[in-house]
mmCIF file of C-alpha atoms in Angstrom:
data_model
loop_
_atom_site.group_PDB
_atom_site.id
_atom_site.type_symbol
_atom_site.label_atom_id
_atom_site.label_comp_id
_atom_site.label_asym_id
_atom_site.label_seq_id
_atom_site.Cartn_x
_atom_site.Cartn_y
_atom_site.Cartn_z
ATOM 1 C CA UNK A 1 0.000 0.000 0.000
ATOM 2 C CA UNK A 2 2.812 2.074 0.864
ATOM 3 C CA UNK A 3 3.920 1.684 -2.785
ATOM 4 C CA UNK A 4 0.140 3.039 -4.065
ATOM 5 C CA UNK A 5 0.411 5.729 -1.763
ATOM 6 C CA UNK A 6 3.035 7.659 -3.480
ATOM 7 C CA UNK A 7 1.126 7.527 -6.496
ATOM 8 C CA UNK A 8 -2.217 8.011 -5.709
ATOM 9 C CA UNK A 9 -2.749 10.874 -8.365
ATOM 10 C CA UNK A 10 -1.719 8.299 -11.001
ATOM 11 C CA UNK A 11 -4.959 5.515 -10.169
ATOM 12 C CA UNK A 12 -8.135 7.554 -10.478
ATOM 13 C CA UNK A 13 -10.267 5.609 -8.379
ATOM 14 C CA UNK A 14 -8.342 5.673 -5.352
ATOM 15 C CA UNK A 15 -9.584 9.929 -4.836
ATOM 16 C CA UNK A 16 -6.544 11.135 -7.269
ATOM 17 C CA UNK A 17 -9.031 14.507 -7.046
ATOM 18 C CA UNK A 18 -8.215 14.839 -3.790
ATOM 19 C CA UNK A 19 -4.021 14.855 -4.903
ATOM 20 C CA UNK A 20 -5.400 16.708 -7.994
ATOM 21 C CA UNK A 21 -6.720 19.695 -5.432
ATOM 22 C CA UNK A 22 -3.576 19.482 -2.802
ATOM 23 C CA UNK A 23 -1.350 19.891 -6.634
ATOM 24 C CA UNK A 24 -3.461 22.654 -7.827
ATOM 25 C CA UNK A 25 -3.727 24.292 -4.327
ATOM 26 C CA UNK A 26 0.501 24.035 -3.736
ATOM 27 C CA UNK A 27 1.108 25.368 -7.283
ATOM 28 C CA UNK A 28 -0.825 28.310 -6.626
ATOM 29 C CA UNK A 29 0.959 29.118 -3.601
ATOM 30 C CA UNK A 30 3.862 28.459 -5.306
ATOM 31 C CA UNK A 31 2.664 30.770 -7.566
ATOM 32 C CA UNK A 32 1.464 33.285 -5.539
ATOM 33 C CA UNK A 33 5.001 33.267 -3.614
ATOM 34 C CA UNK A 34 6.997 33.486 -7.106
ATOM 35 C CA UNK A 35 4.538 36.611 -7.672
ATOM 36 C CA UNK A 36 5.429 37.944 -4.020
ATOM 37 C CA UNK A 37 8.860 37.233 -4.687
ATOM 38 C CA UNK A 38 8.889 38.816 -8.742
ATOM 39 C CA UNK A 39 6.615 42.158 -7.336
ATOM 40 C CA UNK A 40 9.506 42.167 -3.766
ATOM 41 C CA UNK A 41 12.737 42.396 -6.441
ATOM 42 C CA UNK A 42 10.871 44.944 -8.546
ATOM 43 C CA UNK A 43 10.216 46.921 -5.642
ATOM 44 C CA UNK A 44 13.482 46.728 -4.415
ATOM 45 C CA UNK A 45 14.566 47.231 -8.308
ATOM 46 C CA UNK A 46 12.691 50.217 -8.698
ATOM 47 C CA UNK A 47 13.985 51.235 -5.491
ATOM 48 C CA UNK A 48 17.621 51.010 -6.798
ATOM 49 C CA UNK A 49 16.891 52.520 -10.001
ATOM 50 C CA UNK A 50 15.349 55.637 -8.538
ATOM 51 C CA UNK A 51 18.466 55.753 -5.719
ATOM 52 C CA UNK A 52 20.501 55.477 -9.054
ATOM 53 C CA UNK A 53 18.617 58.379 -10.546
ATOM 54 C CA UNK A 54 18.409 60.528 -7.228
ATOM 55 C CA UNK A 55 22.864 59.975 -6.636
ATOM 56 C CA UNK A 56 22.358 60.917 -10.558
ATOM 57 C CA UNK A 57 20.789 63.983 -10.395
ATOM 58 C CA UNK A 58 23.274 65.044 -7.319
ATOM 59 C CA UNK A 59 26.241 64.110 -9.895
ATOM 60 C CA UNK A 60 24.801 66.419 -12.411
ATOM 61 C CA UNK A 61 23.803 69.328 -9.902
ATOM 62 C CA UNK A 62 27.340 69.403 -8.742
ATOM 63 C CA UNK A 63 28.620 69.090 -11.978
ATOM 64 C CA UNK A 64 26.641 72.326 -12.698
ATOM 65 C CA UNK A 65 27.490 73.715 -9.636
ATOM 66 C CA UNK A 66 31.100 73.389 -10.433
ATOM 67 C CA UNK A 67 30.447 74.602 -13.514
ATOM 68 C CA UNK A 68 28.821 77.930 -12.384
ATOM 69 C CA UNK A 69 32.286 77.977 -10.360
ATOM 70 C CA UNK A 70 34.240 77.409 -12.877
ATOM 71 C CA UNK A 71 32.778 80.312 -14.839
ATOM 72 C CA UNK A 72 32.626 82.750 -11.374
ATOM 73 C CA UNK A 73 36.501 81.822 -11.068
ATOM 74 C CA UNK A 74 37.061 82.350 -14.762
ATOM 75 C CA UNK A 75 35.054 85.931 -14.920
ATOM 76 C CA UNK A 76 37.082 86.714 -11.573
ATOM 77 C CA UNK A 77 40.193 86.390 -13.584
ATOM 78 C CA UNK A 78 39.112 88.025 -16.633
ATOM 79 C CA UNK A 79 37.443 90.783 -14.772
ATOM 80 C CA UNK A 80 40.700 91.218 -12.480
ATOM 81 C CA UNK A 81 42.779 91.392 -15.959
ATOM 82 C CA UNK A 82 40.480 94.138 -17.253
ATOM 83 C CA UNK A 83 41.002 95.759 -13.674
ATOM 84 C CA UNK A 84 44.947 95.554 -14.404
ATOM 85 C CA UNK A 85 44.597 96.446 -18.533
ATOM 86 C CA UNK A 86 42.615 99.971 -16.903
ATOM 87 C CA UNK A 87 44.995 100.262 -14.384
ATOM 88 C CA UNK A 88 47.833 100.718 -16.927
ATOM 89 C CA UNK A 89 46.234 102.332 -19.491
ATOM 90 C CA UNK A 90 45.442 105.132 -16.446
ATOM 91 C CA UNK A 91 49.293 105.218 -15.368
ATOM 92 C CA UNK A 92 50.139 105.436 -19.374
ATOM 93 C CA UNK A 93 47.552 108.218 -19.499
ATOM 94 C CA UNK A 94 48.893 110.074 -16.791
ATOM 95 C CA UNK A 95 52.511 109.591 -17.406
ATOM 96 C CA UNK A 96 51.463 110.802 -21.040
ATOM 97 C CA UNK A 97 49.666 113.793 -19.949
ATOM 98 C CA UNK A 98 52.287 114.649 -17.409
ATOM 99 C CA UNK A 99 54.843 114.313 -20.192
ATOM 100 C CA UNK A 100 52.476 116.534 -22.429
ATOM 101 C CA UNK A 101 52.234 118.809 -19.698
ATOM 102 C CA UNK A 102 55.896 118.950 -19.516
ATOM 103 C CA UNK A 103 56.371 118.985 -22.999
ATOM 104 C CA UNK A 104 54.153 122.264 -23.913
ATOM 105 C CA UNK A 105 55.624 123.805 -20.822
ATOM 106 C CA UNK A 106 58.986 123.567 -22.447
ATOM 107 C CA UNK A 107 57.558 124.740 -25.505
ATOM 108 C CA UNK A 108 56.205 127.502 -24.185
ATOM 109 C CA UNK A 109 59.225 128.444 -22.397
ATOM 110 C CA UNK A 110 61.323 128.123 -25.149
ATOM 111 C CA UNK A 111 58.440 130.692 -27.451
ATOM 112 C CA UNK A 112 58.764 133.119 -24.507
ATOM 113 C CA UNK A 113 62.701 132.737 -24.638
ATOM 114 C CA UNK A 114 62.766 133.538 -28.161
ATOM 115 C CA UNK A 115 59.497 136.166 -27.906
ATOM 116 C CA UNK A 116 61.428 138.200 -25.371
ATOM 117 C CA UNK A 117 65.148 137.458 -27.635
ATOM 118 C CA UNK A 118 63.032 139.156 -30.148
ATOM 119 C CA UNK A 119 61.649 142.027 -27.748
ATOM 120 C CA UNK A 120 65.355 142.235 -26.512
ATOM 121 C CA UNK A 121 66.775 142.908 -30.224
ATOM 122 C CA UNK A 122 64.421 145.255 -31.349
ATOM 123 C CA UNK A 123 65.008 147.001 -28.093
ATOM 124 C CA UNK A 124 68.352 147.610 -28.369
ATOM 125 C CA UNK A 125 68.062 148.644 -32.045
ATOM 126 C CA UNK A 126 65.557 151.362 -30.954
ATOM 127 C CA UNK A 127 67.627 152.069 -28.507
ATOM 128 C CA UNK A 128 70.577 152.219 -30.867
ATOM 129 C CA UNK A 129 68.208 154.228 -33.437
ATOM 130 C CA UNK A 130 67.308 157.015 -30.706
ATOM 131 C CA UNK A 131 70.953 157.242 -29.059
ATOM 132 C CA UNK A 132 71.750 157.460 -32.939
ATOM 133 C CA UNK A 133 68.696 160.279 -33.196
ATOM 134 C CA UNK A 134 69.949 162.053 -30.254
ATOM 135 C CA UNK A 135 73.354 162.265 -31.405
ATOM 136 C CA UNK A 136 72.041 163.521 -34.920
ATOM 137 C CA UNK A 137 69.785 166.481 -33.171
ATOM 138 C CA UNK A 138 72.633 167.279 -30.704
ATOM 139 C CA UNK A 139 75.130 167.663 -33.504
ATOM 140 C CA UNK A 140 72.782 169.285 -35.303
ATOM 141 C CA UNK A 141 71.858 172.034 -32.352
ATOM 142 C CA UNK A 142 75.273 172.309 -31.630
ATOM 143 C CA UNK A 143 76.009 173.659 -35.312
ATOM 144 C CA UNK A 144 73.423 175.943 -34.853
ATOM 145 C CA UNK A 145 74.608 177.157 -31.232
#
């Protein structure tokens, strides 16, 4: 008997139904725990997939945070360049005005040399012209006298 037990399902008069059921009922647990098991590592799947997405996203925020960085450290430069390009165009400017400056004052100096050279000259010859003037009317009186 102990040899028709373990295969009852196989002679159906001896309540193979019965096996039939206890079959029917284990795969569907079986089933049911595959489907537990399937919907569990989906879960924990999704999970994964939307921790991989979240560390993601941080990569890329502090990839455009470095970025916005990057171009605050690169501006900084550029912009203390541009300070240092103004700040020697200013000294040229004001070395080359100062030079000007010095420049027309010599300039002028030297017209105002030769301006009173010129007043000096014509001076002395109208000096010359009335000593010579004076000497003609005094010779002149003194033939009369």
């Amino acid at each position: 008997m102990d040899h028709m037990d373990d295969h009852m399902d196989c002679d159906p008069s001896s309540g193979g139904k019965d096996d039939a059921v206890v079959v029917e009922q284990l795969s569907h647990e079986m089933s049911d725990k595959i489907d537990e098991a399937v919907e569990k590592l989906k879960s924990e799947l999704d999970h994964q997939e939307t921790h991989q997405a979240l560390l993601e996203f941080d990569v890329a925020q502090m990839k455009t945070q470095l970025k916005g960085i990057e171009a605050q450290a690169k501006f900084a430069d550029a912009e203390a360049a541009y300070q240092k390009y103004i700040d020697r165009l200013e000294k040229a400017n004001e070395e080359a005005l100062a030079k000007g400056f010095a420049q027309i004052k010599k300039e002028l100096q030297e017209d105002i040399q030769e301006e009173l050279a010129g007043l000096r000259k014509q001076l002395e010859t109208e000096r010359k012209m009335r000593e010579q003037w004076q000497a003609e009317v005094e010779a002149k009186l003194g033939m009369r006298g």
